[in-house]
Amino acid sequence: DSSPRHFSRDQTLQTEPFLTYFPFCSDFGPLNLSCILRFCSSLSELIREKHNVLVQSPPEIEPRTNTIFLIGCFLILEREMDPSQADLPFCRAHPTFLRSYPDASYHNVGFEISVFDAWRAVEKANREGWLKPEVLDLEEYDHYDDPNNGDMQIIVPNKLLLFKGPVEDIPEGSLWVDNHYVRMFHPRFYLEVFEEIRVKTVVRLNAPNYDPKFFEDADMEHVDLFCEDCSVPPTQVIFHFLQLLQRVDGMVAVHCDTGLGVAAMLVGERRVEDARGRMTGRCSDLPHQLPLLHRKGGD
């Protein structure tokens, strides 16, 4: 349509409804895929209706940072910009205008990721097809991402799932218990969904808090690869984990205590090996070469 566009009226899009995030400690983002895609859909709809859109954020620096992150995601996903192009409207902003994302940890680890880093992850996920509706069911994603519904995410379709470590010490007849505002789940809580998505192997990385028989009796292999919490996985554990992924023909569910630390690092290592394999051909037999996008927005 070559005719000039006439905006019928201004429209304000409040970002607060899209800023849902379940913090582990002092972390506040990045926001998860559901927040990103729902924001992009809402903004695109307003633009299609020829509104002149004002995106409005809460004033605090954390929601302001997440609002900038969402706008950049819109430019990447809907306007097909690369992260450098999406960054142009914000690159000259004062350093106090936004902040980097801290690690989801009680420890001062001295490592943060920038909004630009998060945009690069979104671009890669989109480039490799992980954000297509047939791959990502937003209703299911939101349900299981909720810490009250299992706190789990499929990271690599048909291959890798991260979830919060279950515990056996739960009152008789219950599948979960709330302890100091944190919901803990019995292994039985996960059995139905694991059977539905055909989990073949469960990998435990933390100290035992349950009997493996709950999974083994459901015809799932259970493997212990112990790592100290909040540590870097030893080389031997990384090696055995990567070998296990090549051996198992199906979904592997991985957990540590929270599903945020050691488990996420091992899954990240698998993604590094995938990238090396694409360059050298050594891991070309590994299926589902999709990017890891750390979710705690709740992955």
PDB file of C-alpha atoms in Angstrom:
ATOM      1  CA  ASP A   1       0.000   0.000   0.000  1.00  0.00           C
ATOM      2  CA  SER A   2       1.731   3.171  -1.251  1.00  0.00           C
ATOM      3  CA  SER A   3      -0.749   5.570   0.315  1.00  0.00           C
ATOM      4  CA  PRO A   4       0.458   7.552   3.340  1.00  0.00           C
ATOM      5  CA  ARG A   5      -0.350   6.087   6.738  1.00  0.00           C
ATOM      6  CA  HIS A   6      -2.632   8.128   8.958  1.00  0.00           C
ATOM      7  CA  PHE A   7      -2.683   7.216  12.633  1.00  0.00           C
ATOM      8  CA  SER A   8      -6.209   7.393  13.993  1.00  0.00           C
ATOM      9  CA  ARG A   9      -5.173   8.121  17.574  1.00  0.00           C
ATOM     10  CA  ASP A  10      -2.386   7.655  20.065  1.00  0.00           C
ATOM     11  CA  GLN A  11      -2.373   4.468  22.094  1.00  0.00           C
ATOM     12  CA  THR A  12      -0.412   3.687  25.264  1.00  0.00           C
ATOM     13  CA  LEU A  13       0.879   0.174  25.826  1.00  0.00           C
ATOM     14  CA  GLN A  14       1.661  -0.423  29.488  1.00  0.00           C
ATOM     15  CA  THR A  15       4.467  -2.959  29.858  1.00  0.00           C
ATOM     16  CA  GLU A  16       3.701  -3.936  33.463  1.00  0.00           C
ATOM     17  CA  PRO A  17       1.413  -6.874  32.451  1.00  0.00           C
ATOM     18  CA  PHE A  18       4.317  -8.324  30.440  1.00  0.00           C
ATOM     19  CA  LEU A  19       6.935  -8.050  33.187  1.00  0.00           C
ATOM     20  CA  THR A  20       6.126 -11.291  35.008  1.00  0.00           C
ATOM     21  CA  TYR A  21       9.287 -12.729  36.541  1.00  0.00           C
ATOM     22  CA  PHE A  22       9.827 -15.240  39.356  1.00  0.00           C
ATOM     23  CA  PRO A  23      13.096 -14.197  41.063  1.00  0.00           C
ATOM     24  CA  PHE A  24      15.324 -16.651  42.841  1.00  0.00           C
ATOM     25  CA  CYS A  25      17.294 -14.021  44.717  1.00  0.00           C
ATOM     26  CA  SER A  26      18.018 -10.425  43.626  1.00  0.00           C
ATOM     27  CA  ASP A  27      17.712 -11.311  39.930  1.00  0.00           C
ATOM     28  CA  PHE A  28      15.035  -9.564  37.876  1.00  0.00           C
ATOM     29  CA  GLY A  29      15.403 -10.972  34.362  1.00  0.00           C
ATOM     30  CA  PRO A  30      15.767 -11.536  31.486  1.00  0.00           C
ATOM     31  CA  LEU A  31      12.078 -12.106  30.894  1.00  0.00           C
ATOM     32  CA  ASN A  32      10.988 -15.448  29.513  1.00  0.00           C
ATOM     33  CA  LEU A  33       9.796 -16.328  26.022  1.00  0.00           C
ATOM     34  CA  SER A  34       6.129 -16.008  26.919  1.00  0.00           C
ATOM     35  CA  CYS A  35       6.571 -12.397  28.068  1.00  0.00           C
ATOM     36  CA  ILE A  36       8.532 -11.603  24.904  1.00  0.00           C
ATOM     37  CA  LEU A  37       6.095 -13.143  22.440  1.00  0.00           C
ATOM     38  CA  ARG A  38       2.973 -11.771  24.115  1.00  0.00           C
ATOM     39  CA  PHE A  39       4.444  -8.254  24.153  1.00  0.00           C
ATOM     40  CA  CYS A  40       5.424  -8.498  20.487  1.00  0.00           C
ATOM     41  CA  SER A  41       1.945  -9.712  19.571  1.00  0.00           C
ATOM     42  CA  SER A  42       0.219  -6.872  21.463  1.00  0.00           C
ATOM     43  CA  LEU A  43       2.480  -4.179  20.009  1.00  0.00           C
ATOM     44  CA  SER A  44       2.156  -5.570  16.483  1.00  0.00           C
ATOM     45  CA  GLU A  45      -1.623  -5.580  16.758  1.00  0.00           C
ATOM     46  CA  LEU A  46      -1.700  -1.909  17.798  1.00  0.00           C
ATOM     47  CA  ILE A  47       0.601  -0.961  14.940  1.00  0.00           C
ATOM     48  CA  ARG A  48      -1.504  -2.887  12.420  1.00  0.00           C
ATOM     49  CA  GLU A  49      -4.503  -0.887  13.611  1.00  0.00           C
ATOM     50  CA  LYS A  50      -2.507   2.253  12.706  1.00  0.00           C
ATOM     51  CA  HIS A  51      -2.137   3.502  16.237  1.00  0.00           C
ATOM     52  CA  ASN A  52       0.755   5.739  17.226  1.00  0.00           C
ATOM     53  CA  VAL A  53       1.997   3.661  20.156  1.00  0.00           C
ATOM     54  CA  LEU A  54       3.613   4.964  23.325  1.00  0.00           C
ATOM     55  CA  VAL A  55       5.257   2.151  25.299  1.00  0.00           C
ATOM     56  CA  GLN A  56       5.111   3.045  28.985  1.00  0.00           C
ATOM     57  CA  SER A  57       7.233   1.425  31.713  1.00  0.00           C
ATOM     58  CA  PRO A  58       7.158   1.603  35.497  1.00  0.00           C
ATOM     59  CA  PRO A  59       9.800   4.124  36.642  1.00  0.00           C
ATOM     60  CA  GLU A  60      12.178   1.826  38.560  1.00  0.00           C
ATOM     61  CA  ILE A  61      15.382   0.783  36.818  1.00  0.00           C
ATOM     62  CA  GLU A  62      14.639  -2.971  36.808  1.00  0.00           C
ATOM     63  CA  PRO A  63      11.264  -2.780  34.993  1.00  0.00           C
ATOM     64  CA  ARG A  64      12.698  -0.040  32.771  1.00  0.00           C
ATOM     65  CA  THR A  65      15.520  -2.397  31.777  1.00  0.00           C
ATOM     66  CA  ASN A  66      13.025  -5.158  31.033  1.00  0.00           C
ATOM     67  CA  THR A  67      10.898  -2.770  28.973  1.00  0.00           C
ATOM     68  CA  ILE A  68      13.931  -1.854  26.846  1.00  0.00           C
ATOM     69  CA  PHE A  69      14.644  -5.564  26.505  1.00  0.00           C
ATOM     70  CA  LEU A  70      11.085  -6.166  25.237  1.00  0.00           C
ATOM     71  CA  ILE A  71      11.261  -3.309  22.725  1.00  0.00           C
ATOM     72  CA  GLY A  72      14.550  -4.655  21.390  1.00  0.00           C
ATOM     73  CA  CYS A  73      13.010  -8.120  21.084  1.00  0.00           C
ATOM     74  CA  PHE A  74      10.169  -6.598  19.061  1.00  0.00           C
ATOM     75  CA  LEU A  75      12.657  -4.964  16.692  1.00  0.00           C
ATOM     76  CA  ILE A  76      14.522  -8.270  16.292  1.00  0.00           C
ATOM     77  CA  LEU A  77      11.489 -10.561  15.901  1.00  0.00           C
ATOM     78  CA  GLU A  78       9.013  -8.306  14.104  1.00  0.00           C
ATOM     79  CA  ARG A  79      11.278  -5.864  12.250  1.00  0.00           C
ATOM     80  CA  GLU A  80      14.033  -8.406  11.486  1.00  0.00           C
ATOM     81  CA  MET A  81      16.794  -6.230  12.920  1.00  0.00           C
ATOM     82  CA  ASP A  82      19.979  -7.702  14.331  1.00  0.00           C
ATOM     83  CA  PRO A  83      20.895  -6.875  17.963  1.00  0.00           C
ATOM     84  CA  SER A  84      23.270  -4.093  16.916  1.00  0.00           C
ATOM     85  CA  GLN A  85      20.482  -2.375  15.005  1.00  0.00           C
ATOM     86  CA  ALA A  86      18.016  -2.891  17.863  1.00  0.00           C
ATOM     87  CA  ASP A  87      20.529  -1.324  20.232  1.00  0.00           C
ATOM     88  CA  LEU A  88      20.862   1.939  18.274  1.00  0.00           C
ATOM     89  CA  PRO A  89      17.971   3.783  19.989  1.00  0.00           C
ATOM     90  CA  PHE A  90      19.425   2.941  23.427  1.00  0.00           C
ATOM     91  CA  CYS A  91      23.210   2.792  23.010  1.00  0.00           C
ATOM     92  CA  ARG A  92      23.747   6.430  24.043  1.00  0.00           C
ATOM     93  CA  ALA A  93      21.551   6.203  27.121  1.00  0.00           C
ATOM     94  CA  HIS A  94      23.149   7.185  30.424  1.00  0.00           C
ATOM     95  CA  PRO A  95      24.662   4.166  32.255  1.00  0.00           C
ATOM     96  CA  THR A  96      22.169   4.612  35.093  1.00  0.00           C
ATOM     97  CA  PHE A  97      19.226   4.351  32.669  1.00  0.00           C
ATOM     98  CA  LEU A  98      19.351   0.543  32.698  1.00  0.00           C
ATOM     99  CA  ARG A  99      21.366  -2.197  34.376  1.00  0.00           C
ATOM    100  CA  SER A 100      22.783  -5.605  33.574  1.00  0.00           C
ATOM    101  CA  TYR A 101      21.158  -8.823  34.698  1.00  0.00           C
ATOM    102  CA  PRO A 102      22.766 -10.432  37.781  1.00  0.00           C
ATOM    103  CA  ASP A 103      23.141 -14.142  38.300  1.00  0.00           C
ATOM    104  CA  ALA A 104      20.275 -15.928  40.052  1.00  0.00           C
ATOM    105  CA  SER A 105      22.404 -16.612  43.120  1.00  0.00           C
ATOM    106  CA  TYR A 106      22.826 -15.620  46.764  1.00  0.00           C
ATOM    107  CA  HIS A 107      26.554 -15.279  46.100  1.00  0.00           C
ATOM    108  CA  ASN A 108      28.319 -12.275  44.616  1.00  0.00           C
ATOM    109  CA  VAL A 109      29.670 -14.039  41.541  1.00  0.00           C
ATOM    110  CA  GLY A 110      30.904 -10.919  39.758  1.00  0.00           C
ATOM    111  CA  PHE A 111      29.325 -11.916  36.461  1.00  0.00           C
ATOM    112  CA  GLU A 112      26.350 -10.306  34.747  1.00  0.00           C
ATOM    113  CA  ILE A 113      24.827 -10.366  31.275  1.00  0.00           C
ATOM    114  CA  SER A 114      23.775  -7.276  29.401  1.00  0.00           C
ATOM    115  CA  VAL A 115      20.511  -6.581  27.629  1.00  0.00           C
ATOM    116  CA  PHE A 116      22.498  -6.872  24.405  1.00  0.00           C
ATOM    117  CA  ASP A 117      23.611 -10.404  25.392  1.00  0.00           C
ATOM    118  CA  ALA A 118      19.970 -11.359  25.941  1.00  0.00           C
ATOM    119  CA  TRP A 119      18.983  -9.905  22.560  1.00  0.00           C
ATOM    120  CA  ARG A 120      21.634 -12.054  20.887  1.00  0.00           C
ATOM    121  CA  ALA A 121      20.119 -15.155  22.509  1.00  0.00           C
ATOM    122  CA  VAL A 122      16.640 -14.198  21.275  1.00  0.00           C
ATOM    123  CA  GLU A 123      17.946 -13.600  17.759  1.00  0.00           C
ATOM    124  CA  LYS A 124      19.658 -17.002  17.731  1.00  0.00           C
ATOM    125  CA  ALA A 125      16.547 -18.765  19.034  1.00  0.00           C
ATOM    126  CA  ASN A 126      14.464 -17.121  16.323  1.00  0.00           C
ATOM    127  CA  ARG A 127      17.007 -17.877  13.586  1.00  0.00           C
ATOM    128  CA  GLU A 128      16.974 -21.569  14.442  1.00  0.00           C
ATOM    129  CA  GLY A 129      13.180 -21.847  14.541  1.00  0.00           C
ATOM    130  CA  TRP A 130      12.642 -22.312  18.280  1.00  0.00           C
ATOM    131  CA  LEU A 131      10.012 -19.564  18.571  1.00  0.00           C
ATOM    132  CA  LYS A 132       7.567 -20.934  16.009  1.00  0.00           C
ATOM    133  CA  PRO A 133       4.014 -21.565  17.342  1.00  0.00           C
ATOM    134  CA  GLU A 134       4.232 -25.245  16.416  1.00  0.00           C
ATOM    135  CA  VAL A 135       7.347 -25.562  18.610  1.00  0.00           C
ATOM    136  CA  LEU A 136       6.387 -23.343  21.565  1.00  0.00           C
ATOM    137  CA  ASP A 137       2.923 -23.724  23.136  1.00  0.00           C
ATOM    138  CA  LEU A 138       2.591 -20.550  25.248  1.00  0.00           C
ATOM    139  CA  GLU A 139      -0.226 -21.851  27.457  1.00  0.00           C
ATOM    140  CA  GLU A 140       1.741 -24.971  28.338  1.00  0.00           C
ATOM    141  CA  TYR A 141       4.936 -22.937  28.700  1.00  0.00           C
ATOM    142  CA  ASP A 142       3.308 -20.545  31.197  1.00  0.00           C
ATOM    143  CA  HIS A 143       1.731 -23.373  33.189  1.00  0.00           C
ATOM    144  CA  TYR A 144       4.862 -25.414  33.798  1.00  0.00           C
ATOM    145  CA  ASP A 145       7.123 -22.377  34.158  1.00  0.00           C
ATOM    146  CA  ASP A 146       5.142 -21.343  37.223  1.00  0.00           C
ATOM    147  CA  PRO A 147       7.000 -22.364  40.435  1.00  0.00           C
ATOM    148  CA  ASN A 148       3.653 -23.620  41.742  1.00  0.00           C
ATOM    149  CA  ASN A 149       3.231 -26.015  38.802  1.00  0.00           C
ATOM    150  CA  GLY A 150       6.568 -27.799  38.702  1.00  0.00           C
ATOM    151  CA  ASP A 151       9.055 -25.103  37.683  1.00  0.00           C
ATOM    152  CA  MET A 152      10.218 -26.952  34.566  1.00  0.00           C
ATOM    153  CA  GLN A 153      11.050 -26.097  30.990  1.00  0.00           C
ATOM    154  CA  ILE A 154      11.864 -28.031  27.836  1.00  0.00           C
ATOM    155  CA  ILE A 155      15.151 -26.476  26.704  1.00  0.00           C
ATOM    156  CA  VAL A 156      15.837 -28.604  23.605  1.00  0.00           C
ATOM    157  CA  PRO A 157      12.671 -30.063  22.020  1.00  0.00           C
ATOM    158  CA  ASN A 158      12.499 -33.847  22.276  1.00  0.00           C
ATOM    159  CA  LYS A 159      15.858 -33.968  24.042  1.00  0.00           C
ATOM    160  CA  LEU A 160      16.385 -31.888  27.206  1.00  0.00           C
ATOM    161  CA  LEU A 161      14.198 -30.725  30.066  1.00  0.00           C
ATOM    162  CA  LEU A 162      15.291 -28.814  33.179  1.00  0.00           C
ATOM    163  CA  PHE A 163      13.261 -29.055  36.367  1.00  0.00           C
ATOM    164  CA  LYS A 164      13.462 -28.289  40.048  1.00  0.00           C
ATOM    165  CA  GLY A 165      14.893 -31.077  42.191  1.00  0.00           C
ATOM    166  CA  PRO A 166      12.136 -33.174  43.819  1.00  0.00           C
ATOM    167  CA  VAL A 167      12.142 -34.248  47.470  1.00  0.00           C
ATOM    168  CA  GLU A 168      10.652 -37.312  49.126  1.00  0.00           C
ATOM    169  CA  ASP A 169      10.115 -35.766  52.577  1.00  0.00           C
ATOM    170  CA  ILE A 170       6.543 -34.593  51.931  1.00  0.00           C
ATOM    171  CA  PRO A 171       3.423 -35.386  54.004  1.00  0.00           C
ATOM    172  CA  GLU A 172       1.723 -38.669  53.174  1.00  0.00           C
ATOM    173  CA  GLY A 173      -0.789 -38.345  50.361  1.00  0.00           C
ATOM    174  CA  SER A 174       0.568 -35.010  49.102  1.00  0.00           C
ATOM    175  CA  LEU A 175       2.462 -34.327  45.892  1.00  0.00           C
ATOM    176  CA  TRP A 176       3.876 -31.017  47.075  1.00  0.00           C
ATOM    177  CA  VAL A 177       4.406 -28.885  50.160  1.00  0.00           C
ATOM    178  CA  ASP A 178       5.010 -25.159  50.693  1.00  0.00           C
ATOM    179  CA  ASN A 179       8.023 -24.464  52.885  1.00  0.00           C
ATOM    180  CA  HIS A 180       8.917 -20.828  53.664  1.00  0.00           C
ATOM    181  CA  TYR A 181       7.040 -19.630  50.566  1.00  0.00           C
ATOM    182  CA  VAL A 182       8.843 -22.147  48.351  1.00  0.00           C
ATOM    183  CA  ARG A 183       6.935 -25.069  46.836  1.00  0.00           C
ATOM    184  CA  MET A 184       8.704 -28.433  46.886  1.00  0.00           C
ATOM    185  CA  PHE A 185       7.512 -31.390  44.803  1.00  0.00           C
ATOM    186  CA  HIS A 186       7.484 -35.136  45.340  1.00  0.00           C
ATOM    187  CA  PRO A 187       8.893 -37.261  42.480  1.00  0.00           C
ATOM    188  CA  ARG A 188       5.366 -38.579  41.861  1.00  0.00           C
ATOM    189  CA  PHE A 189       4.293 -35.048  40.915  1.00  0.00           C
ATOM    190  CA  TYR A 190       6.386 -35.239  37.743  1.00  0.00           C
ATOM    191  CA  LEU A 191       5.508 -38.768  36.623  1.00  0.00           C
ATOM    192  CA  GLU A 192       2.400 -37.999  34.586  1.00  0.00           C
ATOM    193  CA  VAL A 193       3.922 -35.171  32.567  1.00  0.00           C
ATOM    194  CA  PHE A 194       7.192 -37.076  32.135  1.00  0.00           C
ATOM    195  CA  GLU A 195       5.301 -40.055  30.735  1.00  0.00           C
ATOM    196  CA  GLU A 196       3.330 -37.742  28.433  1.00  0.00           C
ATOM    197  CA  ILE A 197       6.462 -36.192  26.909  1.00  0.00           C
ATOM    198  CA  ARG A 198       8.272 -39.558  26.922  1.00  0.00           C
ATOM    199  CA  VAL A 199      11.140 -38.879  29.287  1.00  0.00           C
ATOM    200  CA  LYS A 200      13.561 -41.802  29.061  1.00  0.00           C
ATOM    201  CA  THR A 201      16.202 -40.769  31.619  1.00  0.00           C
ATOM    202  CA  VAL A 202      16.272 -38.611  34.755  1.00  0.00           C
ATOM    203  CA  VAL A 203      19.654 -37.152  35.740  1.00  0.00           C
ATOM    204  CA  ARG A 204      20.205 -36.010  39.344  1.00  0.00           C
ATOM    205  CA  LEU A 205      23.128 -33.656  39.972  1.00  0.00           C
ATOM    206  CA  ASN A 206      22.608 -32.859  43.662  1.00  0.00           C
ATOM    207  CA  ALA A 207      22.710 -34.898  46.872  1.00  0.00           C
ATOM    208  CA  PRO A 208      19.931 -37.527  47.109  1.00  0.00           C
ATOM    209  CA  ASN A 209      16.608 -36.204  48.392  1.00  0.00           C
ATOM    210  CA  TYR A 210      14.452 -39.049  47.081  1.00  0.00           C
ATOM    211  CA  ASP A 211      14.566 -42.732  46.170  1.00  0.00           C
ATOM    212  CA  PRO A 212      15.246 -43.261  42.423  1.00  0.00           C
ATOM    213  CA  LYS A 213      12.661 -46.062  42.411  1.00  0.00           C
ATOM    214  CA  PHE A 214       9.852 -43.541  41.892  1.00  0.00           C
ATOM    215  CA  PHE A 215      11.187 -42.937  38.388  1.00  0.00           C
ATOM    216  CA  GLU A 216      12.602 -46.424  37.812  1.00  0.00           C
ATOM    217  CA  ASP A 217       9.237 -48.041  38.607  1.00  0.00           C
ATOM    218  CA  ALA A 218       7.789 -45.879  35.805  1.00  0.00           C
ATOM    219  CA  ASP A 219      10.339 -47.364  33.352  1.00  0.00           C
ATOM    220  CA  MET A 220      12.630 -44.339  33.409  1.00  0.00           C
ATOM    221  CA  GLU A 221      16.368 -44.712  33.812  1.00  0.00           C
ATOM    222  CA  HIS A 222      17.811 -42.759  36.753  1.00  0.00           C
ATOM    223  CA  VAL A 223      21.427 -41.553  36.732  1.00  0.00           C
ATOM    224  CA  ASP A 224      23.370 -39.789  39.500  1.00  0.00           C
ATOM    225  CA  LEU A 225      26.145 -37.368  38.464  1.00  0.00           C
ATOM    226  CA  PHE A 226      26.857 -35.554  41.704  1.00  0.00           C
ATOM    227  CA  CYS A 227      28.144 -31.962  41.690  1.00  0.00           C
ATOM    228  CA  GLU A 228      28.574 -29.544  44.561  1.00  0.00           C
ATOM    229  CA  ASP A 229      25.824 -26.941  44.520  1.00  0.00           C
ATOM    230  CA  CYS A 230      26.831 -23.572  42.989  1.00  0.00           C
ATOM    231  CA  SER A 231      30.005 -25.117  41.578  1.00  0.00           C
ATOM    232  CA  VAL A 232      31.485 -25.644  38.125  1.00  0.00           C
ATOM    233  CA  PRO A 233      30.733 -29.232  37.034  1.00  0.00           C
ATOM    234  CA  PRO A 234      33.890 -31.396  37.035  1.00  0.00           C
ATOM    235  CA  THR A 235      35.281 -32.473  33.670  1.00  0.00           C
ATOM    236  CA  GLN A 236      34.367 -36.088  34.367  1.00  0.00           C
ATOM    237  CA  VAL A 237      30.713 -35.168  35.012  1.00  0.00           C
ATOM    238  CA  ILE A 238      30.562 -33.107  31.809  1.00  0.00           C
ATOM    239  CA  PHE A 239      32.029 -36.007  29.828  1.00  0.00           C
ATOM    240  CA  HIS A 240      29.561 -38.564  31.235  1.00  0.00           C
ATOM    241  CA  PHE A 241      26.626 -36.185  30.711  1.00  0.00           C
ATOM    242  CA  LEU A 242      27.477 -35.565  27.039  1.00  0.00           C
ATOM    243  CA  GLN A 243      27.949 -39.287  26.456  1.00  0.00           C
ATOM    244  CA  LEU A 244      24.592 -39.976  28.102  1.00  0.00           C
ATOM    245  CA  LEU A 245      22.851 -37.511  25.780  1.00  0.00           C
ATOM    246  CA  GLN A 246      24.276 -39.289  22.754  1.00  0.00           C
ATOM    247  CA  ARG A 247      23.305 -42.691  24.151  1.00  0.00           C
ATOM    248  CA  VAL A 248      19.701 -41.927  25.148  1.00  0.00           C
ATOM    249  CA  ASP A 249      17.228 -41.930  22.267  1.00  0.00           C
ATOM    250  CA  GLY A 250      14.618 -39.595  23.730  1.00  0.00           C
ATOM    251  CA  MET A 251      13.986 -36.939  26.342  1.00  0.00           C
ATOM    252  CA  VAL A 252      16.413 -36.477  29.246  1.00  0.00           C
ATOM    253  CA  ALA A 253      15.146 -34.609  32.342  1.00  0.00           C
ATOM    254  CA  VAL A 254      17.909 -32.944  34.372  1.00  0.00           C
ATOM    255  CA  HIS A 255      17.796 -31.378  37.829  1.00  0.00           C
ATOM    256  CA  CYS A 256      19.999 -30.058  40.600  1.00  0.00           C
ATOM    257  CA  ASP A 257      18.482 -28.406  43.700  1.00  0.00           C
ATOM    258  CA  THR A 258      16.807 -25.538  41.876  1.00  0.00           C
ATOM    259  CA  GLY A 259      17.386 -26.261  38.186  1.00  0.00           C
ATOM    260  CA  LEU A 260      19.190 -22.920  37.836  1.00  0.00           C
ATOM    261  CA  GLY A 261      22.863 -23.621  38.490  1.00  0.00           C
ATOM    262  CA  VAL A 262      24.752 -26.826  37.775  1.00  0.00           C
ATOM    263  CA  ALA A 263      21.937 -28.273  35.641  1.00  0.00           C
ATOM    264  CA  ALA A 264      21.757 -25.174  33.464  1.00  0.00           C
ATOM    265  CA  MET A 265      25.559 -25.137  33.108  1.00  0.00           C
ATOM    266  CA  LEU A 266      25.602 -28.723  31.856  1.00  0.00           C
ATOM    267  CA  VAL A 267      22.877 -27.993  29.334  1.00  0.00           C
ATOM    268  CA  GLY A 268      24.887 -24.962  28.232  1.00  0.00           C
ATOM    269  CA  GLU A 269      27.940 -27.182  27.795  1.00  0.00           C
ATOM    270  CA  ARG A 270      25.872 -29.434  25.557  1.00  0.00           C
ATOM    271  CA  ARG A 271      25.031 -26.402  23.407  1.00  0.00           C
ATOM    272  CA  VAL A 272      28.733 -25.534  23.167  1.00  0.00           C
ATOM    273  CA  GLU A 273      29.488 -29.073  22.011  1.00  0.00           C
ATOM    274  CA  ASP A 274      26.689 -28.813  19.435  1.00  0.00           C
ATOM    275  CA  ALA A 275      28.271 -25.656  18.037  1.00  0.00           C
ATOM    276  CA  ARG A 276      31.689 -27.320  17.908  1.00  0.00           C
ATOM    277  CA  GLY A 277      30.116 -30.292  16.177  1.00  0.00           C
ATOM    278  CA  ARG A 278      28.614 -28.105  13.474  1.00  0.00           C
ATOM    279  CA  MET A 279      32.065 -26.654  12.804  1.00  0.00           C
ATOM    280  CA  THR A 280      34.033 -29.921  12.925  1.00  0.00           C
ATOM    281  CA  GLY A 281      31.461 -32.592  12.115  1.00  0.00           C
ATOM    282  CA  ARG A 282      32.294 -34.551  15.265  1.00  0.00           C
ATOM    283  CA  CYS A 283      28.814 -34.197  16.808  1.00  0.00           C
ATOM    284  CA  SER A 284      26.712 -34.176  13.652  1.00  0.00           C
ATOM    285  CA  ASP A 285      24.688 -37.120  14.929  1.00  0.00           C
ATOM    286  CA  LEU A 286      23.281 -35.085  17.828  1.00  0.00           C
ATOM    287  CA  PRO A 287      19.651 -34.163  16.985  1.00  0.00           C
ATOM    288  CA  HIS A 288      17.653 -30.990  17.566  1.00  0.00           C
ATOM    289  CA  GLN A 289      20.394 -28.379  17.234  1.00  0.00           C
ATOM    290  CA  LEU A 290      18.456 -25.624  18.993  1.00  0.00           C
ATOM    291  CA  PRO A 291      19.849 -22.774  21.115  1.00  0.00           C
ATOM    292  CA  LEU A 292      19.832 -22.645  24.859  1.00  0.00           C
ATOM    293  CA  LEU A 293      17.978 -19.586  26.107  1.00  0.00           C
ATOM    294  CA  HIS A 294      18.154 -19.466  29.907  1.00  0.00           C
ATOM    295  CA  ARG A 295      14.604 -19.072  31.019  1.00  0.00           C
ATOM    296  CA  LYS A 296      14.189 -17.848  34.466  1.00  0.00           C
ATOM    297  CA  GLY A 297      11.368 -15.593  33.674  1.00  0.00           C
ATOM    298  CA  GLY A 298      10.603 -17.552  35.267  1.00  0.00           C
ATOM    299  CA  ASP A 299      14.502 -20.526  31.961  1.00  0.00           C
TER     300      ASP A 299
END
